XYZ file of C-alpha atoms in Angstrom:
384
model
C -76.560 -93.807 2.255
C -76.630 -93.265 -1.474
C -73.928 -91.012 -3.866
C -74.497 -87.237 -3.944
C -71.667 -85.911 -5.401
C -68.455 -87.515 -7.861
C -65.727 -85.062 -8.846
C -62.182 -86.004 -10.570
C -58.595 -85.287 -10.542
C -56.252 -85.543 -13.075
C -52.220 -86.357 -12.970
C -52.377 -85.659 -16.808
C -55.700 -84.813 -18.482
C -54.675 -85.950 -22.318
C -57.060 -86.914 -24.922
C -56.207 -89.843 -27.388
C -58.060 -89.853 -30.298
C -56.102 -93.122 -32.347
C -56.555 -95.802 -30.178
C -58.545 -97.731 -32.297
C -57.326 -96.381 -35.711
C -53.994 -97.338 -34.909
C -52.601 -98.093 -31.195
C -55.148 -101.119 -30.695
C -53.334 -104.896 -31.497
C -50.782 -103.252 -33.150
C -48.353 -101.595 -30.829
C -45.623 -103.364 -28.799
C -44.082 -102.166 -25.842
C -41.251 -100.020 -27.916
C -44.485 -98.018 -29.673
C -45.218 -96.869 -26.820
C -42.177 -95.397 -25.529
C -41.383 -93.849 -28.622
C -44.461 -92.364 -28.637
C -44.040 -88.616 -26.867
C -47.652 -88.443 -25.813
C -48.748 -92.358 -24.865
C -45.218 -92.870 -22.805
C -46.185 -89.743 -20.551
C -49.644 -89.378 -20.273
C -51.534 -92.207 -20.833
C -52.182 -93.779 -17.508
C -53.736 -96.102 -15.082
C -54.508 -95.682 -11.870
C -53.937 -99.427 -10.320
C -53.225 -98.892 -6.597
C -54.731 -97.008 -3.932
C -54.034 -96.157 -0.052
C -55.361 -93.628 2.108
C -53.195 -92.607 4.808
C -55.037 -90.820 7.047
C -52.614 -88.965 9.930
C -52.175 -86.958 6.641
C -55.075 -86.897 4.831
C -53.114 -88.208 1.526
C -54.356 -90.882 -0.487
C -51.578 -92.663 -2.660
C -51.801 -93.766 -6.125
C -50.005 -96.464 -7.361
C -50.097 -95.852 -11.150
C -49.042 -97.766 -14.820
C -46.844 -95.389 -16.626
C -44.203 -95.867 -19.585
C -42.402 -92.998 -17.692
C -41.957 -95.101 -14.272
C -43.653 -91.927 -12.035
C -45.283 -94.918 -10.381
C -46.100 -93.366 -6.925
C -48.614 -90.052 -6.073
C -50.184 -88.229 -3.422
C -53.233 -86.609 -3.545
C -54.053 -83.912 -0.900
C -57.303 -84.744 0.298
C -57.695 -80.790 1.595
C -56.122 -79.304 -0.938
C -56.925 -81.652 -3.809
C -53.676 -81.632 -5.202
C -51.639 -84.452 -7.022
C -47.824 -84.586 -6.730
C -45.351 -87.017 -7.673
C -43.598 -89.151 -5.028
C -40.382 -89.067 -7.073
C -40.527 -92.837 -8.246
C -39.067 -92.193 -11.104
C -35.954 -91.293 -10.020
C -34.783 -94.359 -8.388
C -36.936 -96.991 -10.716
C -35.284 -99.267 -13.069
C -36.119 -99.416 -16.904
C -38.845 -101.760 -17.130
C -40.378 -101.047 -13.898
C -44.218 -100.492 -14.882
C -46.867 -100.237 -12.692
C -47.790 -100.776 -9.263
C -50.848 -102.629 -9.854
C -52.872 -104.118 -6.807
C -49.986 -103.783 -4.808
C -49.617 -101.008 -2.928
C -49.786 -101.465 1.379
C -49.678 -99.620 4.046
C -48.366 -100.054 7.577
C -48.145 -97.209 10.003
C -46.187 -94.459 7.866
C -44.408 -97.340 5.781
C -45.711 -98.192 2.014
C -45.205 -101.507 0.497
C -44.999 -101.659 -3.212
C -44.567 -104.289 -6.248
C -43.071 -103.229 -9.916
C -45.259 -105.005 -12.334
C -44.429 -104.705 -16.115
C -45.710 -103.716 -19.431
C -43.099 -105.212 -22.214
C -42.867 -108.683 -23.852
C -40.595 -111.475 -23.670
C -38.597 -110.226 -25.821
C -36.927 -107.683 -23.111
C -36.510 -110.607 -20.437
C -32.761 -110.953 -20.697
C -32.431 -107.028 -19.867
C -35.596 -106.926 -17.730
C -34.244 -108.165 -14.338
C -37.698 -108.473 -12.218
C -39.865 -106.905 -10.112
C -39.096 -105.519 -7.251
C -40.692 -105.064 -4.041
C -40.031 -101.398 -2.165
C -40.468 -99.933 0.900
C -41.525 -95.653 0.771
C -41.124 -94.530 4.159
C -43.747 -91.457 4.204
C -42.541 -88.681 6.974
C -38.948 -88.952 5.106
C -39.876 -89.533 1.285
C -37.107 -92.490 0.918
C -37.627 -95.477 -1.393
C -35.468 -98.643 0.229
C -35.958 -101.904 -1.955
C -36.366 -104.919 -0.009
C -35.767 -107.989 -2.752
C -36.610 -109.045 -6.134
C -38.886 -111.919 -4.970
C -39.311 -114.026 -8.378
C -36.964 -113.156 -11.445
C -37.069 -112.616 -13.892
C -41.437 -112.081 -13.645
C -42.792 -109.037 -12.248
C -45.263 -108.388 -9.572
C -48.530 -108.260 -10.169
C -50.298 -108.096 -7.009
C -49.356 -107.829 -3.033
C -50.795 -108.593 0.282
C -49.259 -107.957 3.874
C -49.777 -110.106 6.886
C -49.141 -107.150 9.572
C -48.617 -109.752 12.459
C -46.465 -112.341 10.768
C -44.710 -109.382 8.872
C -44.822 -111.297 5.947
C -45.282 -109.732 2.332
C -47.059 -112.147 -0.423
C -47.519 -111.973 -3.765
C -48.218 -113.041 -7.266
C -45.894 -112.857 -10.011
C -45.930 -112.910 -14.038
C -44.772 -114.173 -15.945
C -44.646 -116.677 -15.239
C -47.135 -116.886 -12.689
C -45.881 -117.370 -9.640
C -46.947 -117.009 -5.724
C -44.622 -115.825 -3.479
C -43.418 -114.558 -0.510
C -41.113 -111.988 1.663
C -40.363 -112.164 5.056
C -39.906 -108.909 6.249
C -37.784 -109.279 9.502
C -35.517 -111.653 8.129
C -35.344 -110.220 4.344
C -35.802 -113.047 2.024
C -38.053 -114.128 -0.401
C -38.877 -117.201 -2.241
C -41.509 -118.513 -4.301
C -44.160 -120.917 -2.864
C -45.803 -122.268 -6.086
C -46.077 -122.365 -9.323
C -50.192 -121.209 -10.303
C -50.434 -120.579 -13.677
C -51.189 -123.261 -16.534
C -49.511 -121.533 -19.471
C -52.761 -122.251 -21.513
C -54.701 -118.844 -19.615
C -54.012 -115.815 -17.236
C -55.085 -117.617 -14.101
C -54.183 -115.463 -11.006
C -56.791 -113.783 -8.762
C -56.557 -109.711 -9.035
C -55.186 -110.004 -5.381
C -54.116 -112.202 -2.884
C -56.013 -112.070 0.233
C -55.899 -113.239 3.938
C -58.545 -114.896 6.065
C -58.604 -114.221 9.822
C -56.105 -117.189 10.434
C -53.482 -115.573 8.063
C -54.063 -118.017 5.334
C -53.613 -116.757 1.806
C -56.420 -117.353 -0.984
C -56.168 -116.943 -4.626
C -56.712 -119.218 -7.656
C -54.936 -121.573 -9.583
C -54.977 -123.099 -13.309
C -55.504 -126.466 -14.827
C -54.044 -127.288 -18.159
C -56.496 -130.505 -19.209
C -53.809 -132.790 -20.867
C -54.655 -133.907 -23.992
C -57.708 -131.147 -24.490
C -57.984 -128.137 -26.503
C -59.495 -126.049 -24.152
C -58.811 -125.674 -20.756
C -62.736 -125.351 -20.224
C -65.233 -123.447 -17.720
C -63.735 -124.689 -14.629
C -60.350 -124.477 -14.900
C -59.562 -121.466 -12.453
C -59.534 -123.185 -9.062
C -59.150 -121.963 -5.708
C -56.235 -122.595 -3.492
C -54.724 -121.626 0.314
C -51.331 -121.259 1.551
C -51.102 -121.902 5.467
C -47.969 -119.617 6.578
C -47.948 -121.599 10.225
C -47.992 -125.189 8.469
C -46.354 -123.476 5.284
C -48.980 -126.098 2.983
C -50.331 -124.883 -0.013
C -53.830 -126.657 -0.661
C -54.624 -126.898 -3.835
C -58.955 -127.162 -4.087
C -60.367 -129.220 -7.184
C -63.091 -126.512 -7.758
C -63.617 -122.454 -8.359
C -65.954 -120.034 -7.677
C -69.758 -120.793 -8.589
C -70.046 -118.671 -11.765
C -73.375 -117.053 -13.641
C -74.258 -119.565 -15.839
C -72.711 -117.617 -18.829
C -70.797 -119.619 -20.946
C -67.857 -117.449 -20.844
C -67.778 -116.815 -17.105
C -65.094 -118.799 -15.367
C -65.795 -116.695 -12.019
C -61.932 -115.142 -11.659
C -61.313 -113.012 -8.993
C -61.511 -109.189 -10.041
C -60.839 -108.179 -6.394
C -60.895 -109.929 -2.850
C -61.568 -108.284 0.521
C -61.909 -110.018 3.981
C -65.194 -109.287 6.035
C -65.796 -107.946 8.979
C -67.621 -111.254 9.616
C -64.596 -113.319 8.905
C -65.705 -114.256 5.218
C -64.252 -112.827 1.703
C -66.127 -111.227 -0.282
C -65.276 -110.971 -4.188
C -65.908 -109.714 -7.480
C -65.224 -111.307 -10.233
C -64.655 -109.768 -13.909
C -67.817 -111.474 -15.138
C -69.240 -108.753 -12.695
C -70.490 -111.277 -9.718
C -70.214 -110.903 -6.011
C -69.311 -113.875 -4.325
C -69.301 -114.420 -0.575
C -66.333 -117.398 0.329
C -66.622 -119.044 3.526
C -62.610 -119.748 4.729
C -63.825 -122.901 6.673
C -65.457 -124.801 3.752
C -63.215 -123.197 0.790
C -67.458 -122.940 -0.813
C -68.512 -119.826 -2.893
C -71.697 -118.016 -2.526
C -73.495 -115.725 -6.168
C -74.665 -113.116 -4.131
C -75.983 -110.730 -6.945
C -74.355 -108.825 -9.934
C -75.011 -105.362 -9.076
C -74.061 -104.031 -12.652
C -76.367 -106.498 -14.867
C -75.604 -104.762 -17.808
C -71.798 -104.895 -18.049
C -68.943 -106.741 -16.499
C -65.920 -106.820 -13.987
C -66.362 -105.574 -10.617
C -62.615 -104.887 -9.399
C -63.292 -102.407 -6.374
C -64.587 -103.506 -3.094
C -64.062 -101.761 0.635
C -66.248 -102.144 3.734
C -67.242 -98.625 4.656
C -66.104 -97.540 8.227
C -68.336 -98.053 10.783
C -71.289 -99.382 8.730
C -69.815 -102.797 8.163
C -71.234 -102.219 4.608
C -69.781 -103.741 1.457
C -69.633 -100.606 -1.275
C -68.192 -101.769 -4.880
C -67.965 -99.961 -7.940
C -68.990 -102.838 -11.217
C -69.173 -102.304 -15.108
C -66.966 -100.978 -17.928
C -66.708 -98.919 -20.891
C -68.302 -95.422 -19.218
C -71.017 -98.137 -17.563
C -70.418 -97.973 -14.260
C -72.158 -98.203 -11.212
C -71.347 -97.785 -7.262
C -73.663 -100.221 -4.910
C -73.803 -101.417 -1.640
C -74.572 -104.544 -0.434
C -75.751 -105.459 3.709
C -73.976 -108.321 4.092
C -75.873 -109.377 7.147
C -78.947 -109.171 5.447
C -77.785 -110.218 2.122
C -79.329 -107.349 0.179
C -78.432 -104.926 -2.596
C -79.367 -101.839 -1.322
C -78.617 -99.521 -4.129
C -77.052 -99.437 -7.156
C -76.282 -95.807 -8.759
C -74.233 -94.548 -12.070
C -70.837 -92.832 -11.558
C -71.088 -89.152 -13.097
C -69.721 -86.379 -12.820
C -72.687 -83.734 -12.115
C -70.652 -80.640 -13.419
C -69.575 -81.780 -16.866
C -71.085 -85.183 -17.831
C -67.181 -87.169 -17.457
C -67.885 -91.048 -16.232
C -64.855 -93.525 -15.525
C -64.403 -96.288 -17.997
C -63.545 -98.928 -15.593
C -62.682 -98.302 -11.523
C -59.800 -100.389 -10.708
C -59.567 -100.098 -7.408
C -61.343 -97.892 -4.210
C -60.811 -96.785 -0.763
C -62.321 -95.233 2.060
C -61.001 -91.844 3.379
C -63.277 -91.890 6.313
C -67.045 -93.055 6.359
C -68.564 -90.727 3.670
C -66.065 -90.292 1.152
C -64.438 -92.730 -1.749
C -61.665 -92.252 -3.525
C -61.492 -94.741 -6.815
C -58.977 -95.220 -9.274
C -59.651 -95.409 -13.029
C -57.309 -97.776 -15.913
C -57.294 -98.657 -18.960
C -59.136 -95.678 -20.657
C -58.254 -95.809 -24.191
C -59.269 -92.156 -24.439
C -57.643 -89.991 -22.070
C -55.738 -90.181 -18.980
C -57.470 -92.180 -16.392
C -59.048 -89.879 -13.249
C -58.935 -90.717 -9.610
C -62.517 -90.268 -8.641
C -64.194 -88.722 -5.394
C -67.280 -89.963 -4.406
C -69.068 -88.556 -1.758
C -72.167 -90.326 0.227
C -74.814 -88.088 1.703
C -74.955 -88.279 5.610
């Protein structure tokens, strides 16, 4: 089952022609919402969930203007606001990675976009619950002031919310039945960005993610410093593993998580921004190089087992290079890898940032950090 059709969709569809010339490692957070164009309309799309009694599929969003939250019609292809913005606080951000859904209820994370220099105003993230048949935002805690949150994963039978936080980096967690939140560990070295994209469960309910080493006494941190660890919820142990990821031999790769999914066949399967997919067996805590379906570029943030296949599909590369694949999993093979174009005018995503399944044949991927226009969500259909 191959791509025979991508088509896009556009909250804003604005062109930005002075990214280079003048936005790029020179603006601050206050550029940009003085800026009348850049704090509307230039956007990522971070987050996605497909609820499907309704056929919507919700976009979690960055934005300077807080409209964090979206629906897109999947009949009548139409994008509308959730209303976000009216009930978000200043520095709320982005949902990034962290939208969930359970039943009709959506879990959500504020992540951030300013500096330190806002962090006695800034009060944290926030995590909220959007309750779909009614529309109302309820917010549940501010898990780890005064950092934001970056990423979220639900455990549907504990009822337990987890995250990651920054910064600092922190790992955290809510307990949704009895409504409080604390942070589990500490995972960042303050010498690198060391969090996985996501956390994500095995079949026990054990969290996964990745951890940093600061080398005392060393100038760099070096190729191994991002190591794996697991949080046990039943034993409540964090295990902190003395290796990563087996990376590509590239002297820059240090194998860090661009997304995480758990198989069908109880392992995890994940990407990681050097473009690598990695198979991790829970019982060992051992990585697997499976392949790098986009040879020619890096990251591969989206991942999703199509429904009732058991097939991996990903979408890898960056910078307009990018590529949707699928991988058999049982039979450890790449079956295709295939560009992401649009047939009617020639448009490609610069970099998918995350993807989901609205039944078997159709994708729906979200595009960030374009640097020239608004970012699309993309619609990907598979022949039958």
């Amino acid at each position: 089952m191959k791509l025979n059709r991508t088509a896009h969709y556009a909250i804003y569809d604005q062109a930005f022609g002075n990214w280079k010339s003048e936005v790029q490692d020179r603006w601050v957070y206050d550029d940009f919402k003085r800026d009348p164009l850049y704090s509307k309309k230039w956007i990522s799309i971070t987050s996605l969930a497909y609820h499907e009694p309704s056929g919507a599929v919700y976009l979690g969003i960055g934005s300077f203007s807080a409209e964090l939250l979206w629906k897109f019609d999947t009949a009548t292809k139409q994008i509308t606001s959730c209303g976000y913005e009216k009930v978000a606080e200043p520095y709320d951000a982005k949902f990034h990675r962290s939208l969930e859904l359970d039943g009709d209820t959506l879990y959500a994370g504020a992540a951030l976009f300013h500096d330190l220099d806002k962090q006695f105003e800034a009060k944290g993230g926030r995590l909220v619950r959007y309750d779909i048949p009614t529309g109302r935002f309820t917010f549940l805690s501010r898990p780890c002031p005064p950092a934001y949150i970056q990423s979220i994963a639900l455990d549907r039978k504990r009822r337990i919310l987890y995250g990651f936080g920054a910064v600092p980096e922190v790992f955290f967690r809510h307990d949704l039945d009895t409504g409080k939140s604390r942070v589990i560990a500490y995972i960042g070295s303050g010498a690198e960005f060391c969090e996985s994209h996501n956390p994500v469960l095995d079949r026990e309910g054990r969290v996964w993610g990745t951890w940093g080493i600061l080398r005392a006494f060393a100038y760099r941190t070096g190729q191994d410093s991002l190591r794996l660890f697991c949080y046990s919820p039943d034993e409540d142990r964090m295990t902190f593993f003395d290796h990563g990821l087996p990376n590509t031999g590239s002297p820059d790769d240090k194998s860090k998580p661009d997304t995480s999914v758990l198989g069908p066949d109880g392992s995890i399967y994940i990407g990681t921004e050097a473009g690598a997919l990695i198979r991790l067996d829970p019982a060992t805590a051992r990585g697997e190089l499976l392949c790098r379906p986009n040879p020619d570029s890096r990251r591969l943030p989206a991942l999703a087992f199509q429904p009732g296949s058991g097939l991996l599909y990903g979408i890898a590369g960056e910078h307009y290079n990018t590529r949707l694949f699928a991988y058999d999993t049982a039979k450890n093979e790449l079956l295709f890898a295939q560009d992401v174009v649009c047939g009617e005018d020639g448009q490609r995503p610069d970099r998918i940032h995350h993807m989901v399944f609205a039944g078997p044949n159709t994708i729906y991927a979200g595009e960030n950090d374009n640097n020239d226009r608004s970012a699309y969500l993309w619609e990907l259909s598979l022949d039958g």
